[in-house]
mmCIF file of C-alpha atoms and ligand atoms in Angstrom:
data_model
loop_
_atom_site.group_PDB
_atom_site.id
_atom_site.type_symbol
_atom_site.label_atom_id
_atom_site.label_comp_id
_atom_site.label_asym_id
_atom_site.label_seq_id
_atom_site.Cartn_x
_atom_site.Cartn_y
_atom_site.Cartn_z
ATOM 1 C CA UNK A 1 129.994 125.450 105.982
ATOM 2 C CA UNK A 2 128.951 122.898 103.387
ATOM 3 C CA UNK A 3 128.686 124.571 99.825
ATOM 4 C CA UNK A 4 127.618 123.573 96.259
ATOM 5 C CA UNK A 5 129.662 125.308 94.366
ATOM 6 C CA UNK A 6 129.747 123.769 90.991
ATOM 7 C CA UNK A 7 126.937 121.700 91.903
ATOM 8 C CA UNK A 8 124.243 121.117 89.689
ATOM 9 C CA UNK A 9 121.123 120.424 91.366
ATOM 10 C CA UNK A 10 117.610 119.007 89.889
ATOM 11 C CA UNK A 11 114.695 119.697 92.819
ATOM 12 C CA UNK A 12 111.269 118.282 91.507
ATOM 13 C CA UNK A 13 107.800 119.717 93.220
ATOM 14 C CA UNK A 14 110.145 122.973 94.480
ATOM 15 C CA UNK A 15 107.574 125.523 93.336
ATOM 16 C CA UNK A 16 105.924 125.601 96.830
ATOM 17 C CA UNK A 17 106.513 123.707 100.303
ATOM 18 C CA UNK A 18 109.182 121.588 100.799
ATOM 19 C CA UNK A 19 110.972 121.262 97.455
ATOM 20 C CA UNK A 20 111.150 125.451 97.425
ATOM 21 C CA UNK A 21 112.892 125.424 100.788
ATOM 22 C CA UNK A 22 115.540 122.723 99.342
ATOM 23 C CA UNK A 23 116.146 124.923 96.163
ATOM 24 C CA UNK A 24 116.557 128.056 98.247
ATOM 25 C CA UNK A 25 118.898 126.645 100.689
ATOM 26 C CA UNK A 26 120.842 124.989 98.304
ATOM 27 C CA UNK A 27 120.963 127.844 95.497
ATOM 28 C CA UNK A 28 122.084 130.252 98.498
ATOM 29 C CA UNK A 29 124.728 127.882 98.880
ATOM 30 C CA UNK A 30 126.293 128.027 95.807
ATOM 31 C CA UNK A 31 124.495 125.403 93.823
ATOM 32 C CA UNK A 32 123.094 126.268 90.366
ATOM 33 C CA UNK A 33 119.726 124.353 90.183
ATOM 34 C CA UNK A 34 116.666 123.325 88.546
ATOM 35 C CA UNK A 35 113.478 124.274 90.172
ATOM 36 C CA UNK A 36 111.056 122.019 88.462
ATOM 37 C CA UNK A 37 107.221 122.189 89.435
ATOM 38 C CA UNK A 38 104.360 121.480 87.723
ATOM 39 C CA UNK A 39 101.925 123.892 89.418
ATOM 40 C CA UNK A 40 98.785 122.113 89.957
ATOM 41 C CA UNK A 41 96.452 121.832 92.954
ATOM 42 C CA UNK A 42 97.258 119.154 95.725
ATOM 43 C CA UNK A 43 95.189 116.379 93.816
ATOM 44 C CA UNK A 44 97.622 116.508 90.982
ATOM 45 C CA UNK A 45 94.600 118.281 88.661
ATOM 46 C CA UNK A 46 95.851 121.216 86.385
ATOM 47 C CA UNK A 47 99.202 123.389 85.863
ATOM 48 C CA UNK A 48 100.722 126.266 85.986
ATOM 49 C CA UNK A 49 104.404 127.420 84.914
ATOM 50 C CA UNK A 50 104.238 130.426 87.964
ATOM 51 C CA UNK A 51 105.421 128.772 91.010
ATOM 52 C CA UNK A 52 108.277 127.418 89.626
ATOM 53 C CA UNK A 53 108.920 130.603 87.867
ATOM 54 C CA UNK A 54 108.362 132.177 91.464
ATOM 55 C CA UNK A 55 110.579 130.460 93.260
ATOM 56 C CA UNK A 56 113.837 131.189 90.171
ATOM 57 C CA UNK A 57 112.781 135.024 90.726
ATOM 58 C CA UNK A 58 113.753 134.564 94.318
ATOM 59 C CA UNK A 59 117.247 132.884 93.581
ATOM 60 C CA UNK A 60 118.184 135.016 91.278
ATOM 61 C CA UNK A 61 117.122 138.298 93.327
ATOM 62 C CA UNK A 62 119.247 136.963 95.948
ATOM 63 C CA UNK A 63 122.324 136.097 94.194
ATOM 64 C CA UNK A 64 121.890 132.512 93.394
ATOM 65 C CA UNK A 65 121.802 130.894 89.824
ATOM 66 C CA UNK A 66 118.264 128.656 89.123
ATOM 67 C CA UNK A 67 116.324 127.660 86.027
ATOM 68 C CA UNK A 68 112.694 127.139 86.065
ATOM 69 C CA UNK A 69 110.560 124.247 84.585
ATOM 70 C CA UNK A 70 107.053 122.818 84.143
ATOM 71 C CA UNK A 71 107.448 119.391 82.894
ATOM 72 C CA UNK A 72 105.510 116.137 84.739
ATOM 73 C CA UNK A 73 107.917 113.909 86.517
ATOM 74 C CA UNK A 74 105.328 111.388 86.485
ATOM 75 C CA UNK A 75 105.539 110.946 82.189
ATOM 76 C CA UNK A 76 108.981 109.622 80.730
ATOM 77 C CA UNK A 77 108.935 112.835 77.938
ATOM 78 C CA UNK A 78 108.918 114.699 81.347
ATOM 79 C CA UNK A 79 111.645 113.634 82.808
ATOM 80 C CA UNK A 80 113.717 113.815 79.998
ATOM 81 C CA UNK A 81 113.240 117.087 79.534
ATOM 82 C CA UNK A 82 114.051 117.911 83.252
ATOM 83 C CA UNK A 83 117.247 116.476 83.174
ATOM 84 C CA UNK A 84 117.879 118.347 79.246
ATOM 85 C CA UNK A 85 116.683 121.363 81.074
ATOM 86 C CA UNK A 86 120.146 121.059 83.254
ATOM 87 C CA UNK A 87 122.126 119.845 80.741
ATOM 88 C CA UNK A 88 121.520 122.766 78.454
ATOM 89 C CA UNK A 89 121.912 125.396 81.347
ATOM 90 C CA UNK A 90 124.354 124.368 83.121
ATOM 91 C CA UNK A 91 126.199 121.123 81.456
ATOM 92 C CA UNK A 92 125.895 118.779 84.404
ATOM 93 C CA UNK A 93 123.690 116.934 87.201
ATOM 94 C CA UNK A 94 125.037 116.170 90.009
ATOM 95 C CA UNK A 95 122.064 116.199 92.302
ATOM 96 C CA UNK A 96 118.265 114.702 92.323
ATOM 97 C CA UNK A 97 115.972 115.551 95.020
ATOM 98 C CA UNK A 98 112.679 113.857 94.003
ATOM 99 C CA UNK A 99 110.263 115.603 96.248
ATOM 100 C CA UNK A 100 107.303 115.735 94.005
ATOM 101 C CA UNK A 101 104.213 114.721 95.285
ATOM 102 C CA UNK A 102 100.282 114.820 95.302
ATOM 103 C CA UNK A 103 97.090 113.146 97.746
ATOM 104 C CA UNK A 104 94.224 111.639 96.991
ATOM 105 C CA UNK A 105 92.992 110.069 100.539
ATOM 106 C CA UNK A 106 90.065 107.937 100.061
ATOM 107 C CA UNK A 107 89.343 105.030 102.326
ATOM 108 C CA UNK A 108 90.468 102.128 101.376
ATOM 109 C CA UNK A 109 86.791 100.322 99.784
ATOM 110 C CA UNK A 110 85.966 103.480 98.170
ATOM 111 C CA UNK A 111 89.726 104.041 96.315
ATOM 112 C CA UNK A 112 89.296 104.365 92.356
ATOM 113 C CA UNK A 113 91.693 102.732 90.518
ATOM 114 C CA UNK A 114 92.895 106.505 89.145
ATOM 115 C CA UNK A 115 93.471 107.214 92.506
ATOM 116 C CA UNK A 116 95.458 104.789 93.376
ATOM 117 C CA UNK A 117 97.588 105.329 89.741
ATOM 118 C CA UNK A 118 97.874 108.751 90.067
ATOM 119 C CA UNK A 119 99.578 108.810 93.460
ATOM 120 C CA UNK A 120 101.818 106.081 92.580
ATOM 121 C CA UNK A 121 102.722 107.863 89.170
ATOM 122 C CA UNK A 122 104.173 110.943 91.029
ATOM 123 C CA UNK A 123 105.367 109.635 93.489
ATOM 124 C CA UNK A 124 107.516 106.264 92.317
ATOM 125 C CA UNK A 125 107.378 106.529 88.605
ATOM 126 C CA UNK A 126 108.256 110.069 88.975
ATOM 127 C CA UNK A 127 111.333 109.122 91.191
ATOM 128 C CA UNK A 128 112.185 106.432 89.018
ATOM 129 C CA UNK A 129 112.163 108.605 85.623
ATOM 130 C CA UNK A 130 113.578 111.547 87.225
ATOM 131 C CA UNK A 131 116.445 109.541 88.975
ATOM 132 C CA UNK A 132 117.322 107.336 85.561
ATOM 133 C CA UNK A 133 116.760 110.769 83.151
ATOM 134 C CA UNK A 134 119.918 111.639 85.555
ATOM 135 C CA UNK A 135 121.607 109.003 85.665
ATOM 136 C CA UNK A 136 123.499 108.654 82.590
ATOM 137 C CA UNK A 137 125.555 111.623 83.572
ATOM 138 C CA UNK A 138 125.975 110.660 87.403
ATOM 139 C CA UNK A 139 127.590 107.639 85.752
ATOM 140 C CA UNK A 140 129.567 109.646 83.292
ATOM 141 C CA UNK A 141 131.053 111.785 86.172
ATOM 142 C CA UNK A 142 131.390 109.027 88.461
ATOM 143 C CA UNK A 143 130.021 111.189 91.127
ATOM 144 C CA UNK A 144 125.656 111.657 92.319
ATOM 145 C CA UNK A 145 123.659 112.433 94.972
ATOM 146 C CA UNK A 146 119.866 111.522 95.118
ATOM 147 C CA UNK A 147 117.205 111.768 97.882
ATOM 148 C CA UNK A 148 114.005 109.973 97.548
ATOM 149 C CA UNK A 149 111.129 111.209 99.532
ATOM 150 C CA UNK A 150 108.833 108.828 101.638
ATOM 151 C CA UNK A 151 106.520 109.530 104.427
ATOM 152 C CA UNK A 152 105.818 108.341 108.198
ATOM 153 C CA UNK A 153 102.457 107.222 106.267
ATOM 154 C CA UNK A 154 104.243 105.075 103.954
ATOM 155 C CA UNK A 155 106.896 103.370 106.818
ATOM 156 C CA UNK A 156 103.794 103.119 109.174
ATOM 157 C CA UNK A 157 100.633 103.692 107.537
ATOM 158 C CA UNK A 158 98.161 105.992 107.795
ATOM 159 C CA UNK A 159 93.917 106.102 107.393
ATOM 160 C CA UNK A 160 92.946 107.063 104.013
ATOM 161 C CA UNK A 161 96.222 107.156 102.466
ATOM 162 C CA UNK A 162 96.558 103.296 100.858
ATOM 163 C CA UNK A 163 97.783 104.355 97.739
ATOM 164 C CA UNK A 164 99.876 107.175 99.686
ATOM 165 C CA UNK A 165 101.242 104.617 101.489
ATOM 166 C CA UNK A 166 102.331 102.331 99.141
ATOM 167 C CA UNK A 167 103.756 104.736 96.830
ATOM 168 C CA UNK A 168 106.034 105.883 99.991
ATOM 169 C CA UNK A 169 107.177 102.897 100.580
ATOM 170 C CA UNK A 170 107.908 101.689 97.668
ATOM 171 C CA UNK A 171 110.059 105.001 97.362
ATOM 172 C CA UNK A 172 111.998 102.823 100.223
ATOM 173 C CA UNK A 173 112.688 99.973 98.140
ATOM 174 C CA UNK A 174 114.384 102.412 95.346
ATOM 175 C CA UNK A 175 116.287 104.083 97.710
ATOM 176 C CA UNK A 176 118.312 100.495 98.749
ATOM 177 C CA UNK A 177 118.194 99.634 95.073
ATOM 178 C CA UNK A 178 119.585 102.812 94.146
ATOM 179 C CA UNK A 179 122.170 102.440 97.084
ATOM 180 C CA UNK A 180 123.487 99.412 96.288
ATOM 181 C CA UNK A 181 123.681 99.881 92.392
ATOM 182 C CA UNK A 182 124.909 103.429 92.724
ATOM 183 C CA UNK A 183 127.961 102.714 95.000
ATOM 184 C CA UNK A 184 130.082 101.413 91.828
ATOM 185 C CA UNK A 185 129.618 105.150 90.678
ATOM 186 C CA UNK A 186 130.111 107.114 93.503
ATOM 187 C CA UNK A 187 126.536 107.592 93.208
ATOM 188 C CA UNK A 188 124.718 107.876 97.283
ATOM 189 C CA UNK A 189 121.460 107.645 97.154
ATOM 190 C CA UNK A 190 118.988 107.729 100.642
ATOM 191 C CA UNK A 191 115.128 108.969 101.634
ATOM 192 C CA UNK A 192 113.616 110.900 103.812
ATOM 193 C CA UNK A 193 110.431 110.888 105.857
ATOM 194 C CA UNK A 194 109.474 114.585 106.652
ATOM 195 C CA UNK A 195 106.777 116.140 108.979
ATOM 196 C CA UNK A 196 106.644 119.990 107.565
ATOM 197 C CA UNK A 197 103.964 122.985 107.892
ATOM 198 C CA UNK A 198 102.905 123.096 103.571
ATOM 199 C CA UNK A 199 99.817 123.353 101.951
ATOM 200 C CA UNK A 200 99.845 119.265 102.053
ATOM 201 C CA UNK A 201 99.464 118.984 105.647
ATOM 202 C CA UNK A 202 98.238 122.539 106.774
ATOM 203 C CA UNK A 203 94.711 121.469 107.145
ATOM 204 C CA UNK A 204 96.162 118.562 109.118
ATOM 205 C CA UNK A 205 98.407 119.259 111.888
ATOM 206 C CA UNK A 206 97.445 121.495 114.682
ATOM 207 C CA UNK A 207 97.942 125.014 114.248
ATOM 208 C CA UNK A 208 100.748 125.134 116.698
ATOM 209 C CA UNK A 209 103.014 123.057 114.751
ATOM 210 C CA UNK A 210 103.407 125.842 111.946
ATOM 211 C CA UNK A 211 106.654 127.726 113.939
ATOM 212 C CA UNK A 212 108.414 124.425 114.717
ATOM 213 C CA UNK A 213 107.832 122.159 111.495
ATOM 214 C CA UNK A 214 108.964 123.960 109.524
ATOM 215 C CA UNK A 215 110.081 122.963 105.810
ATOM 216 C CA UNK A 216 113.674 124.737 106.287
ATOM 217 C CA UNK A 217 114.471 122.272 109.161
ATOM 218 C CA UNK A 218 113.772 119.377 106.791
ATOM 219 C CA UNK A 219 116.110 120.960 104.061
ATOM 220 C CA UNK A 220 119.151 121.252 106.872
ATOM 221 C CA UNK A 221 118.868 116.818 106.207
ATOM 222 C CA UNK A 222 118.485 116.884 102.337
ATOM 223 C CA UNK A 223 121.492 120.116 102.082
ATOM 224 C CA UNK A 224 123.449 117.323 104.296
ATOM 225 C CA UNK A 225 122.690 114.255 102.331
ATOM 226 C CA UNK A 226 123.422 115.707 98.633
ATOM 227 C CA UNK A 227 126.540 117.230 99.680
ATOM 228 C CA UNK A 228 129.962 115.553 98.767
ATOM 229 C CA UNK A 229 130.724 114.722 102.118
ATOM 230 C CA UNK A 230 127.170 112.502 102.746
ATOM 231 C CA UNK A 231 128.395 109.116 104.622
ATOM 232 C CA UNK A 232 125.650 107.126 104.401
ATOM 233 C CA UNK A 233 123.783 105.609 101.391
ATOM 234 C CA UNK A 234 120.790 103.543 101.012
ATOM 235 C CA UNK A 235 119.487 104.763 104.487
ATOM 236 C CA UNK A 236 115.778 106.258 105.429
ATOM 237 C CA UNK A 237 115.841 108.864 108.089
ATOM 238 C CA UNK A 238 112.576 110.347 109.605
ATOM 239 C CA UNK A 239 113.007 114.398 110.136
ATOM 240 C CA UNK A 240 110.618 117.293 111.475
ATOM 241 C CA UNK A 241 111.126 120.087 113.695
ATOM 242 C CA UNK A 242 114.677 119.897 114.253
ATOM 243 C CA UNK A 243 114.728 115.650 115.111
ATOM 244 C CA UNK A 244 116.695 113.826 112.473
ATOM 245 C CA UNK A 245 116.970 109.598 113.181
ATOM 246 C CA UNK A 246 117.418 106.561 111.762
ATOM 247 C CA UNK A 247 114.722 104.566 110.400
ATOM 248 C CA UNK A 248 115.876 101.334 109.549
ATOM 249 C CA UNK A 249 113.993 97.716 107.556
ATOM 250 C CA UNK A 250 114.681 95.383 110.426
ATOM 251 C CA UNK A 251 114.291 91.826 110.821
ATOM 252 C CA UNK A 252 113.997 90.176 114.440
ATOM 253 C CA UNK A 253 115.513 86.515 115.095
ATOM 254 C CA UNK A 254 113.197 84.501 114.498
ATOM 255 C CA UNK A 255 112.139 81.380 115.790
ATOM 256 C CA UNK A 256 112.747 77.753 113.713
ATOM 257 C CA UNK A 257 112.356 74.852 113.842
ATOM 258 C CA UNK A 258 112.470 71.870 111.412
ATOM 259 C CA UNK A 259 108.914 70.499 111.968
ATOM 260 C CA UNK A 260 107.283 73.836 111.576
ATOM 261 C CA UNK A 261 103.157 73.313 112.039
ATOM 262 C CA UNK A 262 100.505 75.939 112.296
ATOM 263 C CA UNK A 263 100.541 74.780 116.003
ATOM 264 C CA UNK A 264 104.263 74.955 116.756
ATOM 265 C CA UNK A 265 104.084 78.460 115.467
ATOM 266 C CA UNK A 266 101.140 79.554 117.385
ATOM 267 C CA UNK A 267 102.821 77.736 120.118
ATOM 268 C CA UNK A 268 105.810 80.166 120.109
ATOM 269 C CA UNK A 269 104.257 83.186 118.388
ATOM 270 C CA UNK A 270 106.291 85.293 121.196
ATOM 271 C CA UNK A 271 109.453 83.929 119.734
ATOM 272 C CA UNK A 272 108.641 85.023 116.078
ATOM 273 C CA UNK A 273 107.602 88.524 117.172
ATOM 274 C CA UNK A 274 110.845 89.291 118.672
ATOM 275 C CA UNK A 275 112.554 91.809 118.149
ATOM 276 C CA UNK A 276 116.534 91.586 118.661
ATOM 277 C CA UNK A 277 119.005 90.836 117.818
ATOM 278 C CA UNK A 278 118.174 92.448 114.357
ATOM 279 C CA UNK A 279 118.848 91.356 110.925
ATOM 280 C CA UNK A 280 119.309 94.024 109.164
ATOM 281 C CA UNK A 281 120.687 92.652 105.072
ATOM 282 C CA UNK A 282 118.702 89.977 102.689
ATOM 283 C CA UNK A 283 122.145 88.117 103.356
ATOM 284 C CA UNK A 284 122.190 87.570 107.036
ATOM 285 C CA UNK A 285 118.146 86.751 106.621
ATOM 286 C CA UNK A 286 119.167 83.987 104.425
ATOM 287 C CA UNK A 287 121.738 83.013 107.212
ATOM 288 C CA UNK A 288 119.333 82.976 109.594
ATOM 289 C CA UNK A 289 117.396 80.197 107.428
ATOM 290 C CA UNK A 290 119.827 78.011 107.357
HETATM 291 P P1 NAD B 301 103.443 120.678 98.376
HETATM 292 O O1 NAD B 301 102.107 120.366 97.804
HETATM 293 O O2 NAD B 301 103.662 122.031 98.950
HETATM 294 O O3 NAD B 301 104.590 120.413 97.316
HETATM 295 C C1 NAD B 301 104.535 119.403 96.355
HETATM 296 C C2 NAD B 301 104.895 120.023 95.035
HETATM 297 O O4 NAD B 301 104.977 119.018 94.026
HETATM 298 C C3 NAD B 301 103.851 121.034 94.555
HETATM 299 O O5 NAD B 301 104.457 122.292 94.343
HETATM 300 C C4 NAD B 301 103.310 120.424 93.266
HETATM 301 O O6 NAD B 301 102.952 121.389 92.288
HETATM 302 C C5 NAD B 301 104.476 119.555 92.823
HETATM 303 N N1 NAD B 301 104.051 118.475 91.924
HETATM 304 C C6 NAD B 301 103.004 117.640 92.087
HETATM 305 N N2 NAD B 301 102.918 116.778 91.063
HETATM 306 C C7 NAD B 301 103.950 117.069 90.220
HETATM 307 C C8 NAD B 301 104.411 116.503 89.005
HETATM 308 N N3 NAD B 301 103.746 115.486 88.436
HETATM 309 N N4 NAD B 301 105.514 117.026 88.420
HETATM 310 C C9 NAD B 301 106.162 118.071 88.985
HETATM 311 N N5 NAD B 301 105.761 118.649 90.149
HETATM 312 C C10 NAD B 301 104.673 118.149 90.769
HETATM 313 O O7 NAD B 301 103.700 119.573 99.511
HETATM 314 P P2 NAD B 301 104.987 119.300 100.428
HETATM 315 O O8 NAD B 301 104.477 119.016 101.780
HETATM 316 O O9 NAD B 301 106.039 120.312 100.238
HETATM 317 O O10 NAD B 301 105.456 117.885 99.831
HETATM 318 C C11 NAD B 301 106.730 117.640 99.277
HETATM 319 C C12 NAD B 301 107.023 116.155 99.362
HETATM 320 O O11 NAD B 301 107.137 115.769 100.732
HETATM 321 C C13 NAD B 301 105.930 115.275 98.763
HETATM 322 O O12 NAD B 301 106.514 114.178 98.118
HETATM 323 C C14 NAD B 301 105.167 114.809 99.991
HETATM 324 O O13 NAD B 301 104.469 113.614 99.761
HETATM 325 C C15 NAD B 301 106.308 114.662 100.973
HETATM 326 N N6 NAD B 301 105.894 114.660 102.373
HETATM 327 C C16 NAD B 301 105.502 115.809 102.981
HETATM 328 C C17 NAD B 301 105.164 115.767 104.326
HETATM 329 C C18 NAD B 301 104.793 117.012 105.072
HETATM 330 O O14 NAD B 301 104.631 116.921 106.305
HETATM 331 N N7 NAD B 301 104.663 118.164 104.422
HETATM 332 C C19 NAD B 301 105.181 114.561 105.023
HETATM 333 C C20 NAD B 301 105.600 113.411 104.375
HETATM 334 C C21 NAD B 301 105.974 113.473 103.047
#
């Protein structure tokens, strides 16, 4: 069985859907953790310390160890105090699962500019500050775990959700950053793009998806991936109702040539929308250039 004893674990958003179902299965497995949520509606709009506070009365009736806390992830003095929250109960970090997140779908044209903000504050900024409020201890112990969370709307796309989107993706980006950067420190850092049954997406799937998208078949991936024994780093991996795979930044072959025209390439568009082999690293790209 992999436990977390010892572990100190910081779960953002876990006051309700998918960030509760993290914090219970990794409190019941020995982990002391941090159940930070801010307790507002969907939109982002207003607070509340309860669910949170909910979610710690849980752990603790059942055994497990678990602070609760209210800060923003999305404003630096937030995420400082998360990650002081830890420090103070229970000396260390060892884990970050950024997992909070809000909507505000609006078609494209008629997006505000606070719409598009907003999203993108929770969602990267909050990742960003939450990861790097941790990150001075990861260091310090030469040891971290961190799991960014995107969305199939952010790797694919998805109506109404352009700011959604972008924040997901971008949420890619720091994921390989963090990978790459983190490796010096022992510090593994991937993403995930879940499909779960939560207040975010109830109104959205079909009815019959509640029993087998569940959020505690998404957790079974993020208890895997913050554990000492995670492999991989840097990765994305899409996961709902019990499917875990790859998902992977890919670059086909290509097509060259060293009197490139508008017409040569329309002339062998086939060639440049190829798909293997891949390249799959900035590096071999470059390669490929040459
Ligand atoms: P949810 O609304 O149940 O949970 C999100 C939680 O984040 C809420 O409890 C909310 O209060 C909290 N939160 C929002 N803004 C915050 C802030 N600034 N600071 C601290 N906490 C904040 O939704 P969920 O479906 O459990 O979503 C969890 C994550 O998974 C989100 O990042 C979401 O975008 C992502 N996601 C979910 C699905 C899905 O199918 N449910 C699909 C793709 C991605």
């Amino acid at each position: 069985m992999l436990r977390f004893d010892d572990r100190v674990a910081i779960i953002t958003g876990a006051g309700h859907g998918l960030g509760r179902s993290h914090a219970l299965l990794l409190a019941e497995r020995g982990a002391k953790v941090v159940v930070n949520d801010l307790g507002g509606a969907l939109d982002g709009t207003g607070a509340s310390a309860g669910p949170a506070a909910e979610v710690v009365e849980l752990i603790t009736k059942n055994g497990g160890q678990a602070i609760a806390n209210a800060d923003n992830v999305a404003t630096p003095e937030g995420a400082r105090a998360i990650a002081q929250a830890a420090i103070d109960a229970f000396g260390k970090i060892d884990i970050v699962v950024n997992n909070a997140g809000i909507l505000r779908d609006r078609s494209f044209g008629k997006m505000a500019v606070e719409d598009f903000d907003g999203v993108l504050a929770v969602h990267v900024r909050g990742s960003y500050l939450v990861s790097q409020a941790a990150y001075p201890y990861m260091k310090e112990a030469g040891y971290g775990r961190i799991v960014n969370t995107s969305s199939p709307a952010g790797l694919f796309g998805n109506f109404g959700q352009a700011n959604y989107s972008t924040a997901k993706m971008g949420l890619v980006g720091l994921t390989k950053t963090l990978g790459i950067e983190g490796a010096r420190n022992g510090i593994k850092a991937n993403a995930i793009a879940p499909i779960a049954w939560t207040r975010m997406t109830e109104s959205l799937l079909p009815a019959e998806f509640e029993a087998k998208f569940t959020p505690e078949r998404v957790s079974a991936l993020v208890a895997y991936l913050v554990h000492e024994s995670c492999a991989p780093s840097g990765e994305v991996f899409s996961v709902g109702g019990g499917r875990v795979a790859r998902v992977f930044v890919a670059e086909g072959p290509g097509w060259k040539s060293d009197d490139l025209t508008p017409e040569s390439l329309a002339d062998n568009w086939d060639a440049v929308m190829a798909e293997q082999p891949y390249v799959l690293s900035a590096t071999d790209s470059m390669k490929a250039m040459l």
